[in-house]
Coordinates of C-alpha atoms in Angstrom, one line a residue:
M1 CA -13.6 -23.7 3.9
T2 CA -13.9 -21.0 1.2
Q3 CA -13.6 -17.5 2.7
K4 CA -16.0 -14.7 1.8
Y5 CA -13.1 -12.4 1.0
D6 CA -9.6 -13.1 -0.4
V7 CA -8.1 -10.0 1.1
V8 CA -9.3 -7.2 3.4
G9 CA -7.2 -4.1 3.3
I10 CA -7.0 -1.8 6.3
G11 CA -5.5 1.7 5.8
N12 CA -5.8 5.4 5.1
A13 CA -8.9 6.3 3.1
I14 CA -7.5 9.2 1.0
V15 CA -8.4 11.1 -2.1
D16 CA -5.3 11.9 -4.2
I17 CA -4.7 15.1 -6.0
L18 CA -2.1 14.5 -8.7
T19 CA -0.1 17.1 -10.5
H20 CA 3.2 17.4 -12.4
V21 CA 5.9 19.7 -11.0
E22 CA 9.6 20.5 -11.6
D23 CA 12.3 19.5 -9.2
S24 CA 12.8 23.2 -8.4
F25 CA 9.2 23.2 -7.0
L26 CA 10.2 20.7 -4.4
A27 CA 13.5 22.4 -3.6
E28 CA 11.8 25.8 -3.1
R29 CA 9.5 24.2 -0.5
K30 CA 12.1 22.0 1.1
L31 CA 10.2 18.8 0.2
A32 CA 12.3 15.6 0.3
K33 CA 11.9 14.1 -3.2
G34 CA 10.3 10.6 -3.1
S35 CA 9.0 11.0 0.5
M36 CA 5.6 11.1 2.1
Q37 CA 5.3 14.0 4.5
L38 CA 2.4 14.9 6.8
F39 CA 0.7 18.3 6.5
D40 CA -1.9 19.9 8.7
E41 CA -5.1 21.2 7.1
A42 CA -3.8 24.8 6.7
D43 CA -0.5 23.9 5.1
A44 CA -2.2 21.4 2.8
A45 CA -4.6 24.2 1.6
K46 CA -1.6 26.6 1.1
L47 CA 0.2 24.0 -1.0
Y48 CA -2.9 23.2 -3.0
A49 CA -3.2 26.9 -3.9
T50 CA 0.2 26.9 -5.6
L51 CA -0.5 23.8 -7.8
G52 CA -1.4 23.9 -11.5
Q53 CA -3.8 21.6 -13.2
A54 CA -4.5 18.5 -11.2
I55 CA -6.4 15.2 -11.3
E56 CA -8.4 14.1 -8.3
C57 CA -9.0 10.3 -7.7
S58 CA -9.4 8.0 -4.7
G59 CA -6.2 6.7 -3.2
G60 CA -4.6 5.4 0.0
S61 CA -2.0 2.7 -0.1
A62 CA -4.0 -0.3 1.1
A63 CA -7.1 1.0 -0.8
N64 CA -5.0 1.0 -4.0
T65 CA -4.0 -2.6 -3.4
V66 CA -7.6 -3.5 -2.8
A67 CA -8.6 -1.7 -6.0
G68 CA -6.0 -3.7 -7.9
L69 CA -7.1 -7.0 -6.4
A70 CA -10.7 -6.3 -7.2
S71 CA -9.7 -5.5 -10.9
L72 CA -7.9 -8.8 -11.0
G73 CA -11.0 -10.6 -9.8
S74 CA -10.2 -11.2 -6.2
K75 CA -12.9 -10.9 -3.6
T76 CA -12.0 -7.9 -1.5
A77 CA -13.0 -5.7 1.4
F78 CA -11.6 -2.4 2.8
I79 CA -11.7 -0.8 6.3
G80 CA -10.8 2.9 6.6
K81 CA -12.2 6.1 7.9
V82 CA -13.8 9.0 5.8
R83 CA -16.0 11.9 6.8
D84 CA -19.5 12.4 5.4
D85 CA -18.3 15.1 3.1
Q86 CA -17.8 15.4 -0.7
L87 CA -14.4 13.7 -0.8
G88 CA -15.7 11.0 1.6
R89 CA -18.6 10.3 -0.7
I90 CA -16.2 10.1 -3.7
F91 CA -14.0 7.6 -1.9
R92 CA -16.9 5.4 -0.9
H93 CA -18.3 5.4 -4.4
D94 CA -15.0 4.5 -6.0
I95 CA -14.1 1.6 -3.7
T96 CA -17.6 0.1 -3.8
A97 CA -17.9 0.6 -7.5
L98 CA -15.0 -1.8 -7.8
G99 CA -17.0 -4.5 -6.0
A100 CA -15.1 -4.1 -2.6
H101 CA -17.1 -4.4 0.6
F102 CA -16.6 -1.2 2.7
P103 CA -18.3 -1.7 6.1
T104 CA -16.8 1.4 7.9
P105 CA -19.4 4.1 8.5
N106 CA -18.8 7.7 7.5
A107 CA -17.8 9.9 10.4
V108 CA -20.4 12.6 11.1
E109 CA -18.1 14.9 13.0
G110 CA -14.4 15.6 13.3
P111 CA -11.7 16.2 10.6
A112 CA -12.5 16.2 6.9
T113 CA -11.7 13.3 4.6
A114 CA -8.0 12.9 4.1
L115 CA -6.2 14.1 0.9
C116 CA -2.8 13.5 -0.5
Q117 CA -1.2 15.9 -2.9
V118 CA 1.0 13.8 -5.2
L119 CA 3.8 15.9 -6.9
V120 CA 5.2 14.0 -9.9
T121 CA 8.5 15.2 -11.2
P122 CA 9.8 14.7 -14.8
D123 CA 11.6 11.5 -13.8
A124 CA 8.2 10.1 -12.8
E125 CA 9.2 10.1 -9.1
R126 CA 6.4 11.0 -6.7
T127 CA 6.5 13.2 -3.6
M128 CA 3.5 13.0 -1.3
C129 CA 2.2 15.7 1.0
T130 CA -0.6 14.2 3.0
Y131 CA -3.3 15.6 5.3
L132 CA -4.6 12.6 7.2
G133 CA -7.8 14.2 8.3
A134 CA -10.5 11.6 9.2
C135 CA -7.9 8.8 8.8
V136 CA -6.4 9.4 12.2
N137 CA -9.8 8.6 13.8
L138 CA -9.8 4.9 12.8
T139 CA -10.3 3.0 16.1
E140 CA -10.8 -0.5 17.3
K141 CA -14.6 0.1 17.0
D142 CA -14.1 0.5 13.2
I143 CA -12.6 -3.0 12.8
D144 CA -15.5 -5.1 11.5
E145 CA -14.8 -8.5 13.1
E146 CA -16.9 -10.5 10.7
T147 CA -15.1 -9.1 7.7
V148 CA -11.6 -9.8 9.1
R149 CA -12.6 -13.2 10.3
N150 CA -13.9 -14.1 6.8
A151 CA -10.8 -12.9 4.9
S152 CA -8.0 -15.2 3.9
I153 CA -5.5 -12.3 4.3
T154 CA -5.7 -9.1 6.3
Y155 CA -3.4 -6.6 4.6
L156 CA -2.2 -3.6 6.6
E157 CA -0.4 -0.4 5.5
G158 CA 2.5 1.0 7.6
Y159 CA 1.4 4.6 7.0
L160 CA -1.5 4.0 9.4
W161 CA 0.9 3.1 12.2
D162 CA 1.3 6.8 13.2
P163 CA -1.9 7.4 15.2
E164 CA -2.1 5.5 18.6
E165 CA -5.8 4.6 18.1
A166 CA -5.0 3.2 14.7
K167 CA -2.3 1.0 16.2
K168 CA -4.8 -0.5 18.6
A169 CA -7.1 -1.1 15.6
F170 CA -4.3 -2.9 13.8
R171 CA -3.6 -5.1 16.7
K172 CA -7.2 -6.0 17.1
A173 CA -7.4 -6.9 13.4
I174 CA -4.3 -9.0 13.7
A175 CA -5.6 -10.9 16.7
I176 CA -9.0 -11.6 15.0
A177 CA -7.3 -12.8 11.9
H178 CA -4.9 -15.2 13.7
E179 CA -7.7 -16.5 16.0
A180 CA -9.6 -17.3 12.9
G181 CA -6.6 -19.1 11.4
Q182 CA -6.1 -16.5 8.7
K183 CA -2.9 -14.7 7.4
T184 CA -1.7 -11.2 8.1
S185 CA 0.3 -9.0 5.7
L186 CA 2.0 -5.6 6.2
S187 CA 3.4 -3.1 3.7
L188 CA 6.2 -1.0 5.2
S189 CA 5.0 1.9 3.0
D190 CA 7.9 4.4 3.1
P191 CA 11.5 4.7 4.4
F192 CA 10.6 7.7 6.5
C193 CA 7.7 5.7 8.0
V194 CA 10.1 2.9 8.9
D195 CA 12.5 5.3 10.4
R196 CA 9.8 6.7 12.7
H197 CA 8.6 3.2 13.9
R198 CA 11.6 1.0 13.3
E199 CA 11.6 -0.9 16.7
E200 CA 7.8 -1.3 16.6
F201 CA 7.9 -2.6 13.0
L202 CA 10.7 -5.1 14.0
S203 CA 8.5 -6.4 16.7
L204 CA 5.4 -6.4 14.6
T205 CA 7.1 -8.3 11.7
R206 CA 8.7 -10.8 14.0
E207 CA 5.6 -11.6 16.1
D208 CA 2.5 -10.8 14.1
I209 CA 3.0 -10.6 10.3
D210 CA 3.0 -13.6 7.9
I211 CA 3.6 -11.8 4.6
L212 CA 5.8 -8.6 4.5
F213 CA 6.0 -6.1 1.6
A214 CA 8.8 -3.6 1.3
N215 CA 11.0 -1.9 -1.2
E216 CA 14.8 -2.3 -0.9
E217 CA 15.3 1.0 0.9
E218 CA 12.6 0.2 3.5
L219 CA 14.1 -3.2 4.2
L220 CA 17.6 -1.8 4.7
M221 CA 16.1 0.9 7.0
L222 CA 14.2 -1.8 9.0
F223 CA 17.3 -3.8 9.7
D224 CA 19.6 -0.8 10.1
T225 CA 22.1 -1.9 7.4
R226 CA 23.3 -0.9 3.9
D227 CA 24.0 -4.5 2.9
L228 CA 21.0 -6.1 1.1
N229 CA 22.2 -9.6 1.7
S230 CA 22.3 -9.0 5.5
A231 CA 18.8 -7.5 5.4
L232 CA 17.5 -10.5 3.4
E233 CA 19.0 -13.0 5.9
A234 CA 17.4 -11.0 8.8
V235 CA 14.0 -10.9 7.3
K236 CA 14.0 -14.6 6.8
E237 CA 14.0 -14.9 10.6
H238 CA 11.1 -12.5 11.0
C239 CA 8.2 -13.6 8.8
E240 CA 7.1 -16.5 6.7
I241 CA 7.2 -14.6 3.4
A242 CA 8.8 -11.3 2.4
A243 CA 8.5 -9.7 -1.0
I244 CA 11.1 -7.0 -1.7
T245 CA 10.6 -4.7 -4.7
R246 CA 13.6 -3.3 -6.5
G247 CA 12.1 -1.1 -9.2
A248 CA 13.3 -2.0 -12.7
A249 CA 15.4 -4.8 -11.2
G250 CA 12.3 -6.7 -10.3
C251 CA 11.8 -8.3 -6.9
I252 CA 13.2 -10.7 -4.4
V253 CA 11.0 -13.1 -2.4
T254 CA 12.1 -15.0 0.7
V255 CA 10.3 -18.0 2.1
N256 CA 11.4 -20.7 4.5
G257 CA 15.1 -19.7 4.3
E258 CA 15.0 -19.6 0.5
T259 CA 15.6 -16.6 -1.7
I260 CA 13.9 -16.3 -5.1
E261 CA 14.9 -13.5 -7.5
V262 CA 12.4 -12.5 -10.1
S263 CA 13.6 -10.2 -13.0
G264 CA 11.8 -6.9 -13.7
R265 CA 9.9 -5.8 -16.8
H266 CA 11.0 -3.1 -19.2
V267 CA 8.7 -0.1 -19.1
S268 CA 9.2 2.2 -22.1
N269 CA 6.5 4.7 -21.2
L270 CA 7.2 5.5 -17.5
V271 CA 4.8 8.3 -16.4
D272 CA 4.2 8.1 -12.6
T273 CA 5.6 5.7 -10.0
T274 CA 2.7 6.5 -7.6
G275 CA 1.1 3.2 -6.5
A276 CA 3.8 0.9 -7.9
G277 CA 4.3 -0.8 -4.6
D278 CA 0.6 -1.0 -3.9
L279 CA -0.2 -2.6 -7.2
F280 CA 2.8 -5.0 -6.9
A281 CA 1.2 -6.2 -3.7
A282 CA -2.1 -6.6 -5.5
G283 CA -0.6 -8.8 -8.2
F284 CA 1.4 -10.8 -5.7
L285 CA -1.5 -11.4 -3.3
H286 CA -3.8 -12.2 -6.1
G287 CA -1.4 -14.9 -7.2
H288 CA -0.9 -16.1 -3.6
V289 CA -4.7 -16.5 -2.9
S290 CA -5.0 -18.2 -6.3
G291 CA -2.5 -20.9 -5.2
K292 CA 0.4 -19.8 -7.5
D293 CA 4.0 -20.5 -6.5
L294 CA 5.9 -17.5 -5.1
A295 CA 8.1 -16.9 -8.1
T296 CA 4.9 -16.6 -10.2
C297 CA 3.4 -14.3 -7.5
G298 CA 6.5 -12.1 -7.8
S299 CA 6.2 -12.1 -11.6
M300 CA 2.5 -11.2 -11.4
G301 CA 3.4 -8.3 -9.0
N302 CA 6.0 -7.0 -11.3
L303 CA 3.6 -7.1 -14.3
I304 CA 0.8 -5.3 -12.5
A305 CA 3.2 -2.7 -11.2
S306 CA 4.5 -2.1 -14.7
E307 CA 1.0 -1.2 -15.8
V308 CA 0.2 1.3 -13.1
I309 CA 3.4 3.3 -13.7
S310 CA 2.6 3.8 -17.4
H311 CA -0.2 6.4 -16.5
L312 CA -0.9 9.1 -14.0
G313 CA -2.5 7.9 -10.8
A314 CA -2.3 4.9 -8.5
R315 CA -5.4 3.0 -9.5
P316 CA -5.8 0.7 -12.5
D317 CA -7.4 2.4 -15.5
I318 CA -7.8 -0.9 -17.5
D319 CA -9.2 -4.3 -16.7
L320 CA -6.3 -5.9 -14.9
K321 CA -7.8 -9.4 -15.2
A322 CA -7.7 -9.2 -19.0
F323 CA -4.3 -7.5 -18.9
L324 CA -2.9 -10.4 -16.7
A325 CA -4.4 -13.0 -19.0
Q326 CA -2.9 -11.3 -22.1
N327 CA 0.6 -10.7 -20.6
M328 CA 1.4 -13.4 -18.1
D329 CA 3.0 -15.9 -20.5
T330 CA 5.4 -13.2 -21.5
S331 CA 6.0 -12.4 -17.8
E332 CA 6.7 -16.0 -17.2
E333 CA 9.3 -16.1 -20.0
D334 CA 11.0 -13.0 -18.5
K335 CA 11.4 -14.8 -15.2
S336 CA 13.4 -17.7 -16.6

């Protein structure tokens, strides 16, 4: 049976504010470089007041993945909470303009729409200071059963595991997906996120997740080891498929006890690593729902990630479907 959606993403609905800063800016504010830190509304406003020229665009990890999938031609949906304010309307416009189904109603009371201040240093590393706002109010009632049931893959972001009500929403979505015979997928999102929820993530990946996405540091944190081979052996016992990103080194995919290494792509114009993992997942999942072998899926993920880090912001600013068609033969040669 053909599903109505290839992937439904569930995650934080956020508007990003992107700006360039020096390393000293982070040091003066005691911000851990490369991390995602949670701010309250007052501190977020205080930080915003110190920023220079900035770009505002819709973001959120799972939403970025959905945006990438939509640009690649996959049929997508997104579930996430926004307020009926200016940023909420911007987010809804951006996600639906891509062709994604967005069934979650705007909240009419409570916190404002979430925002993430993305501080990009000269080495293109990003440090994220996030006010979650309306995101924390995602509940079981917001999980649209019909959408999840009719999606081949339900993709969840680890960032949304912080609020208790959101955890319940995740578990409801996982149950619906599996009852319908569909797959579930999780991105670990951030080493600090894994550190906060390590035991819960271990249980989640072992019992409920079919496809896991992580970068190397997140995987090491999950299995409490500094040895990559040990972590790879452990993850093989936890979920059917794991895709581990390694920056310029490419990615490693594990499946059925097998390990597949896929070489990375040289990027000469590195600008901003924001969204690299999100767009890797988009390329990988697009390949997977299209029936590609997992090595090709990894190569597609590397290719799409290489495009997003060549410009500021975590959303594609070109037609990724055309980009994939033009570049995939080269990507396949790199893999061999």
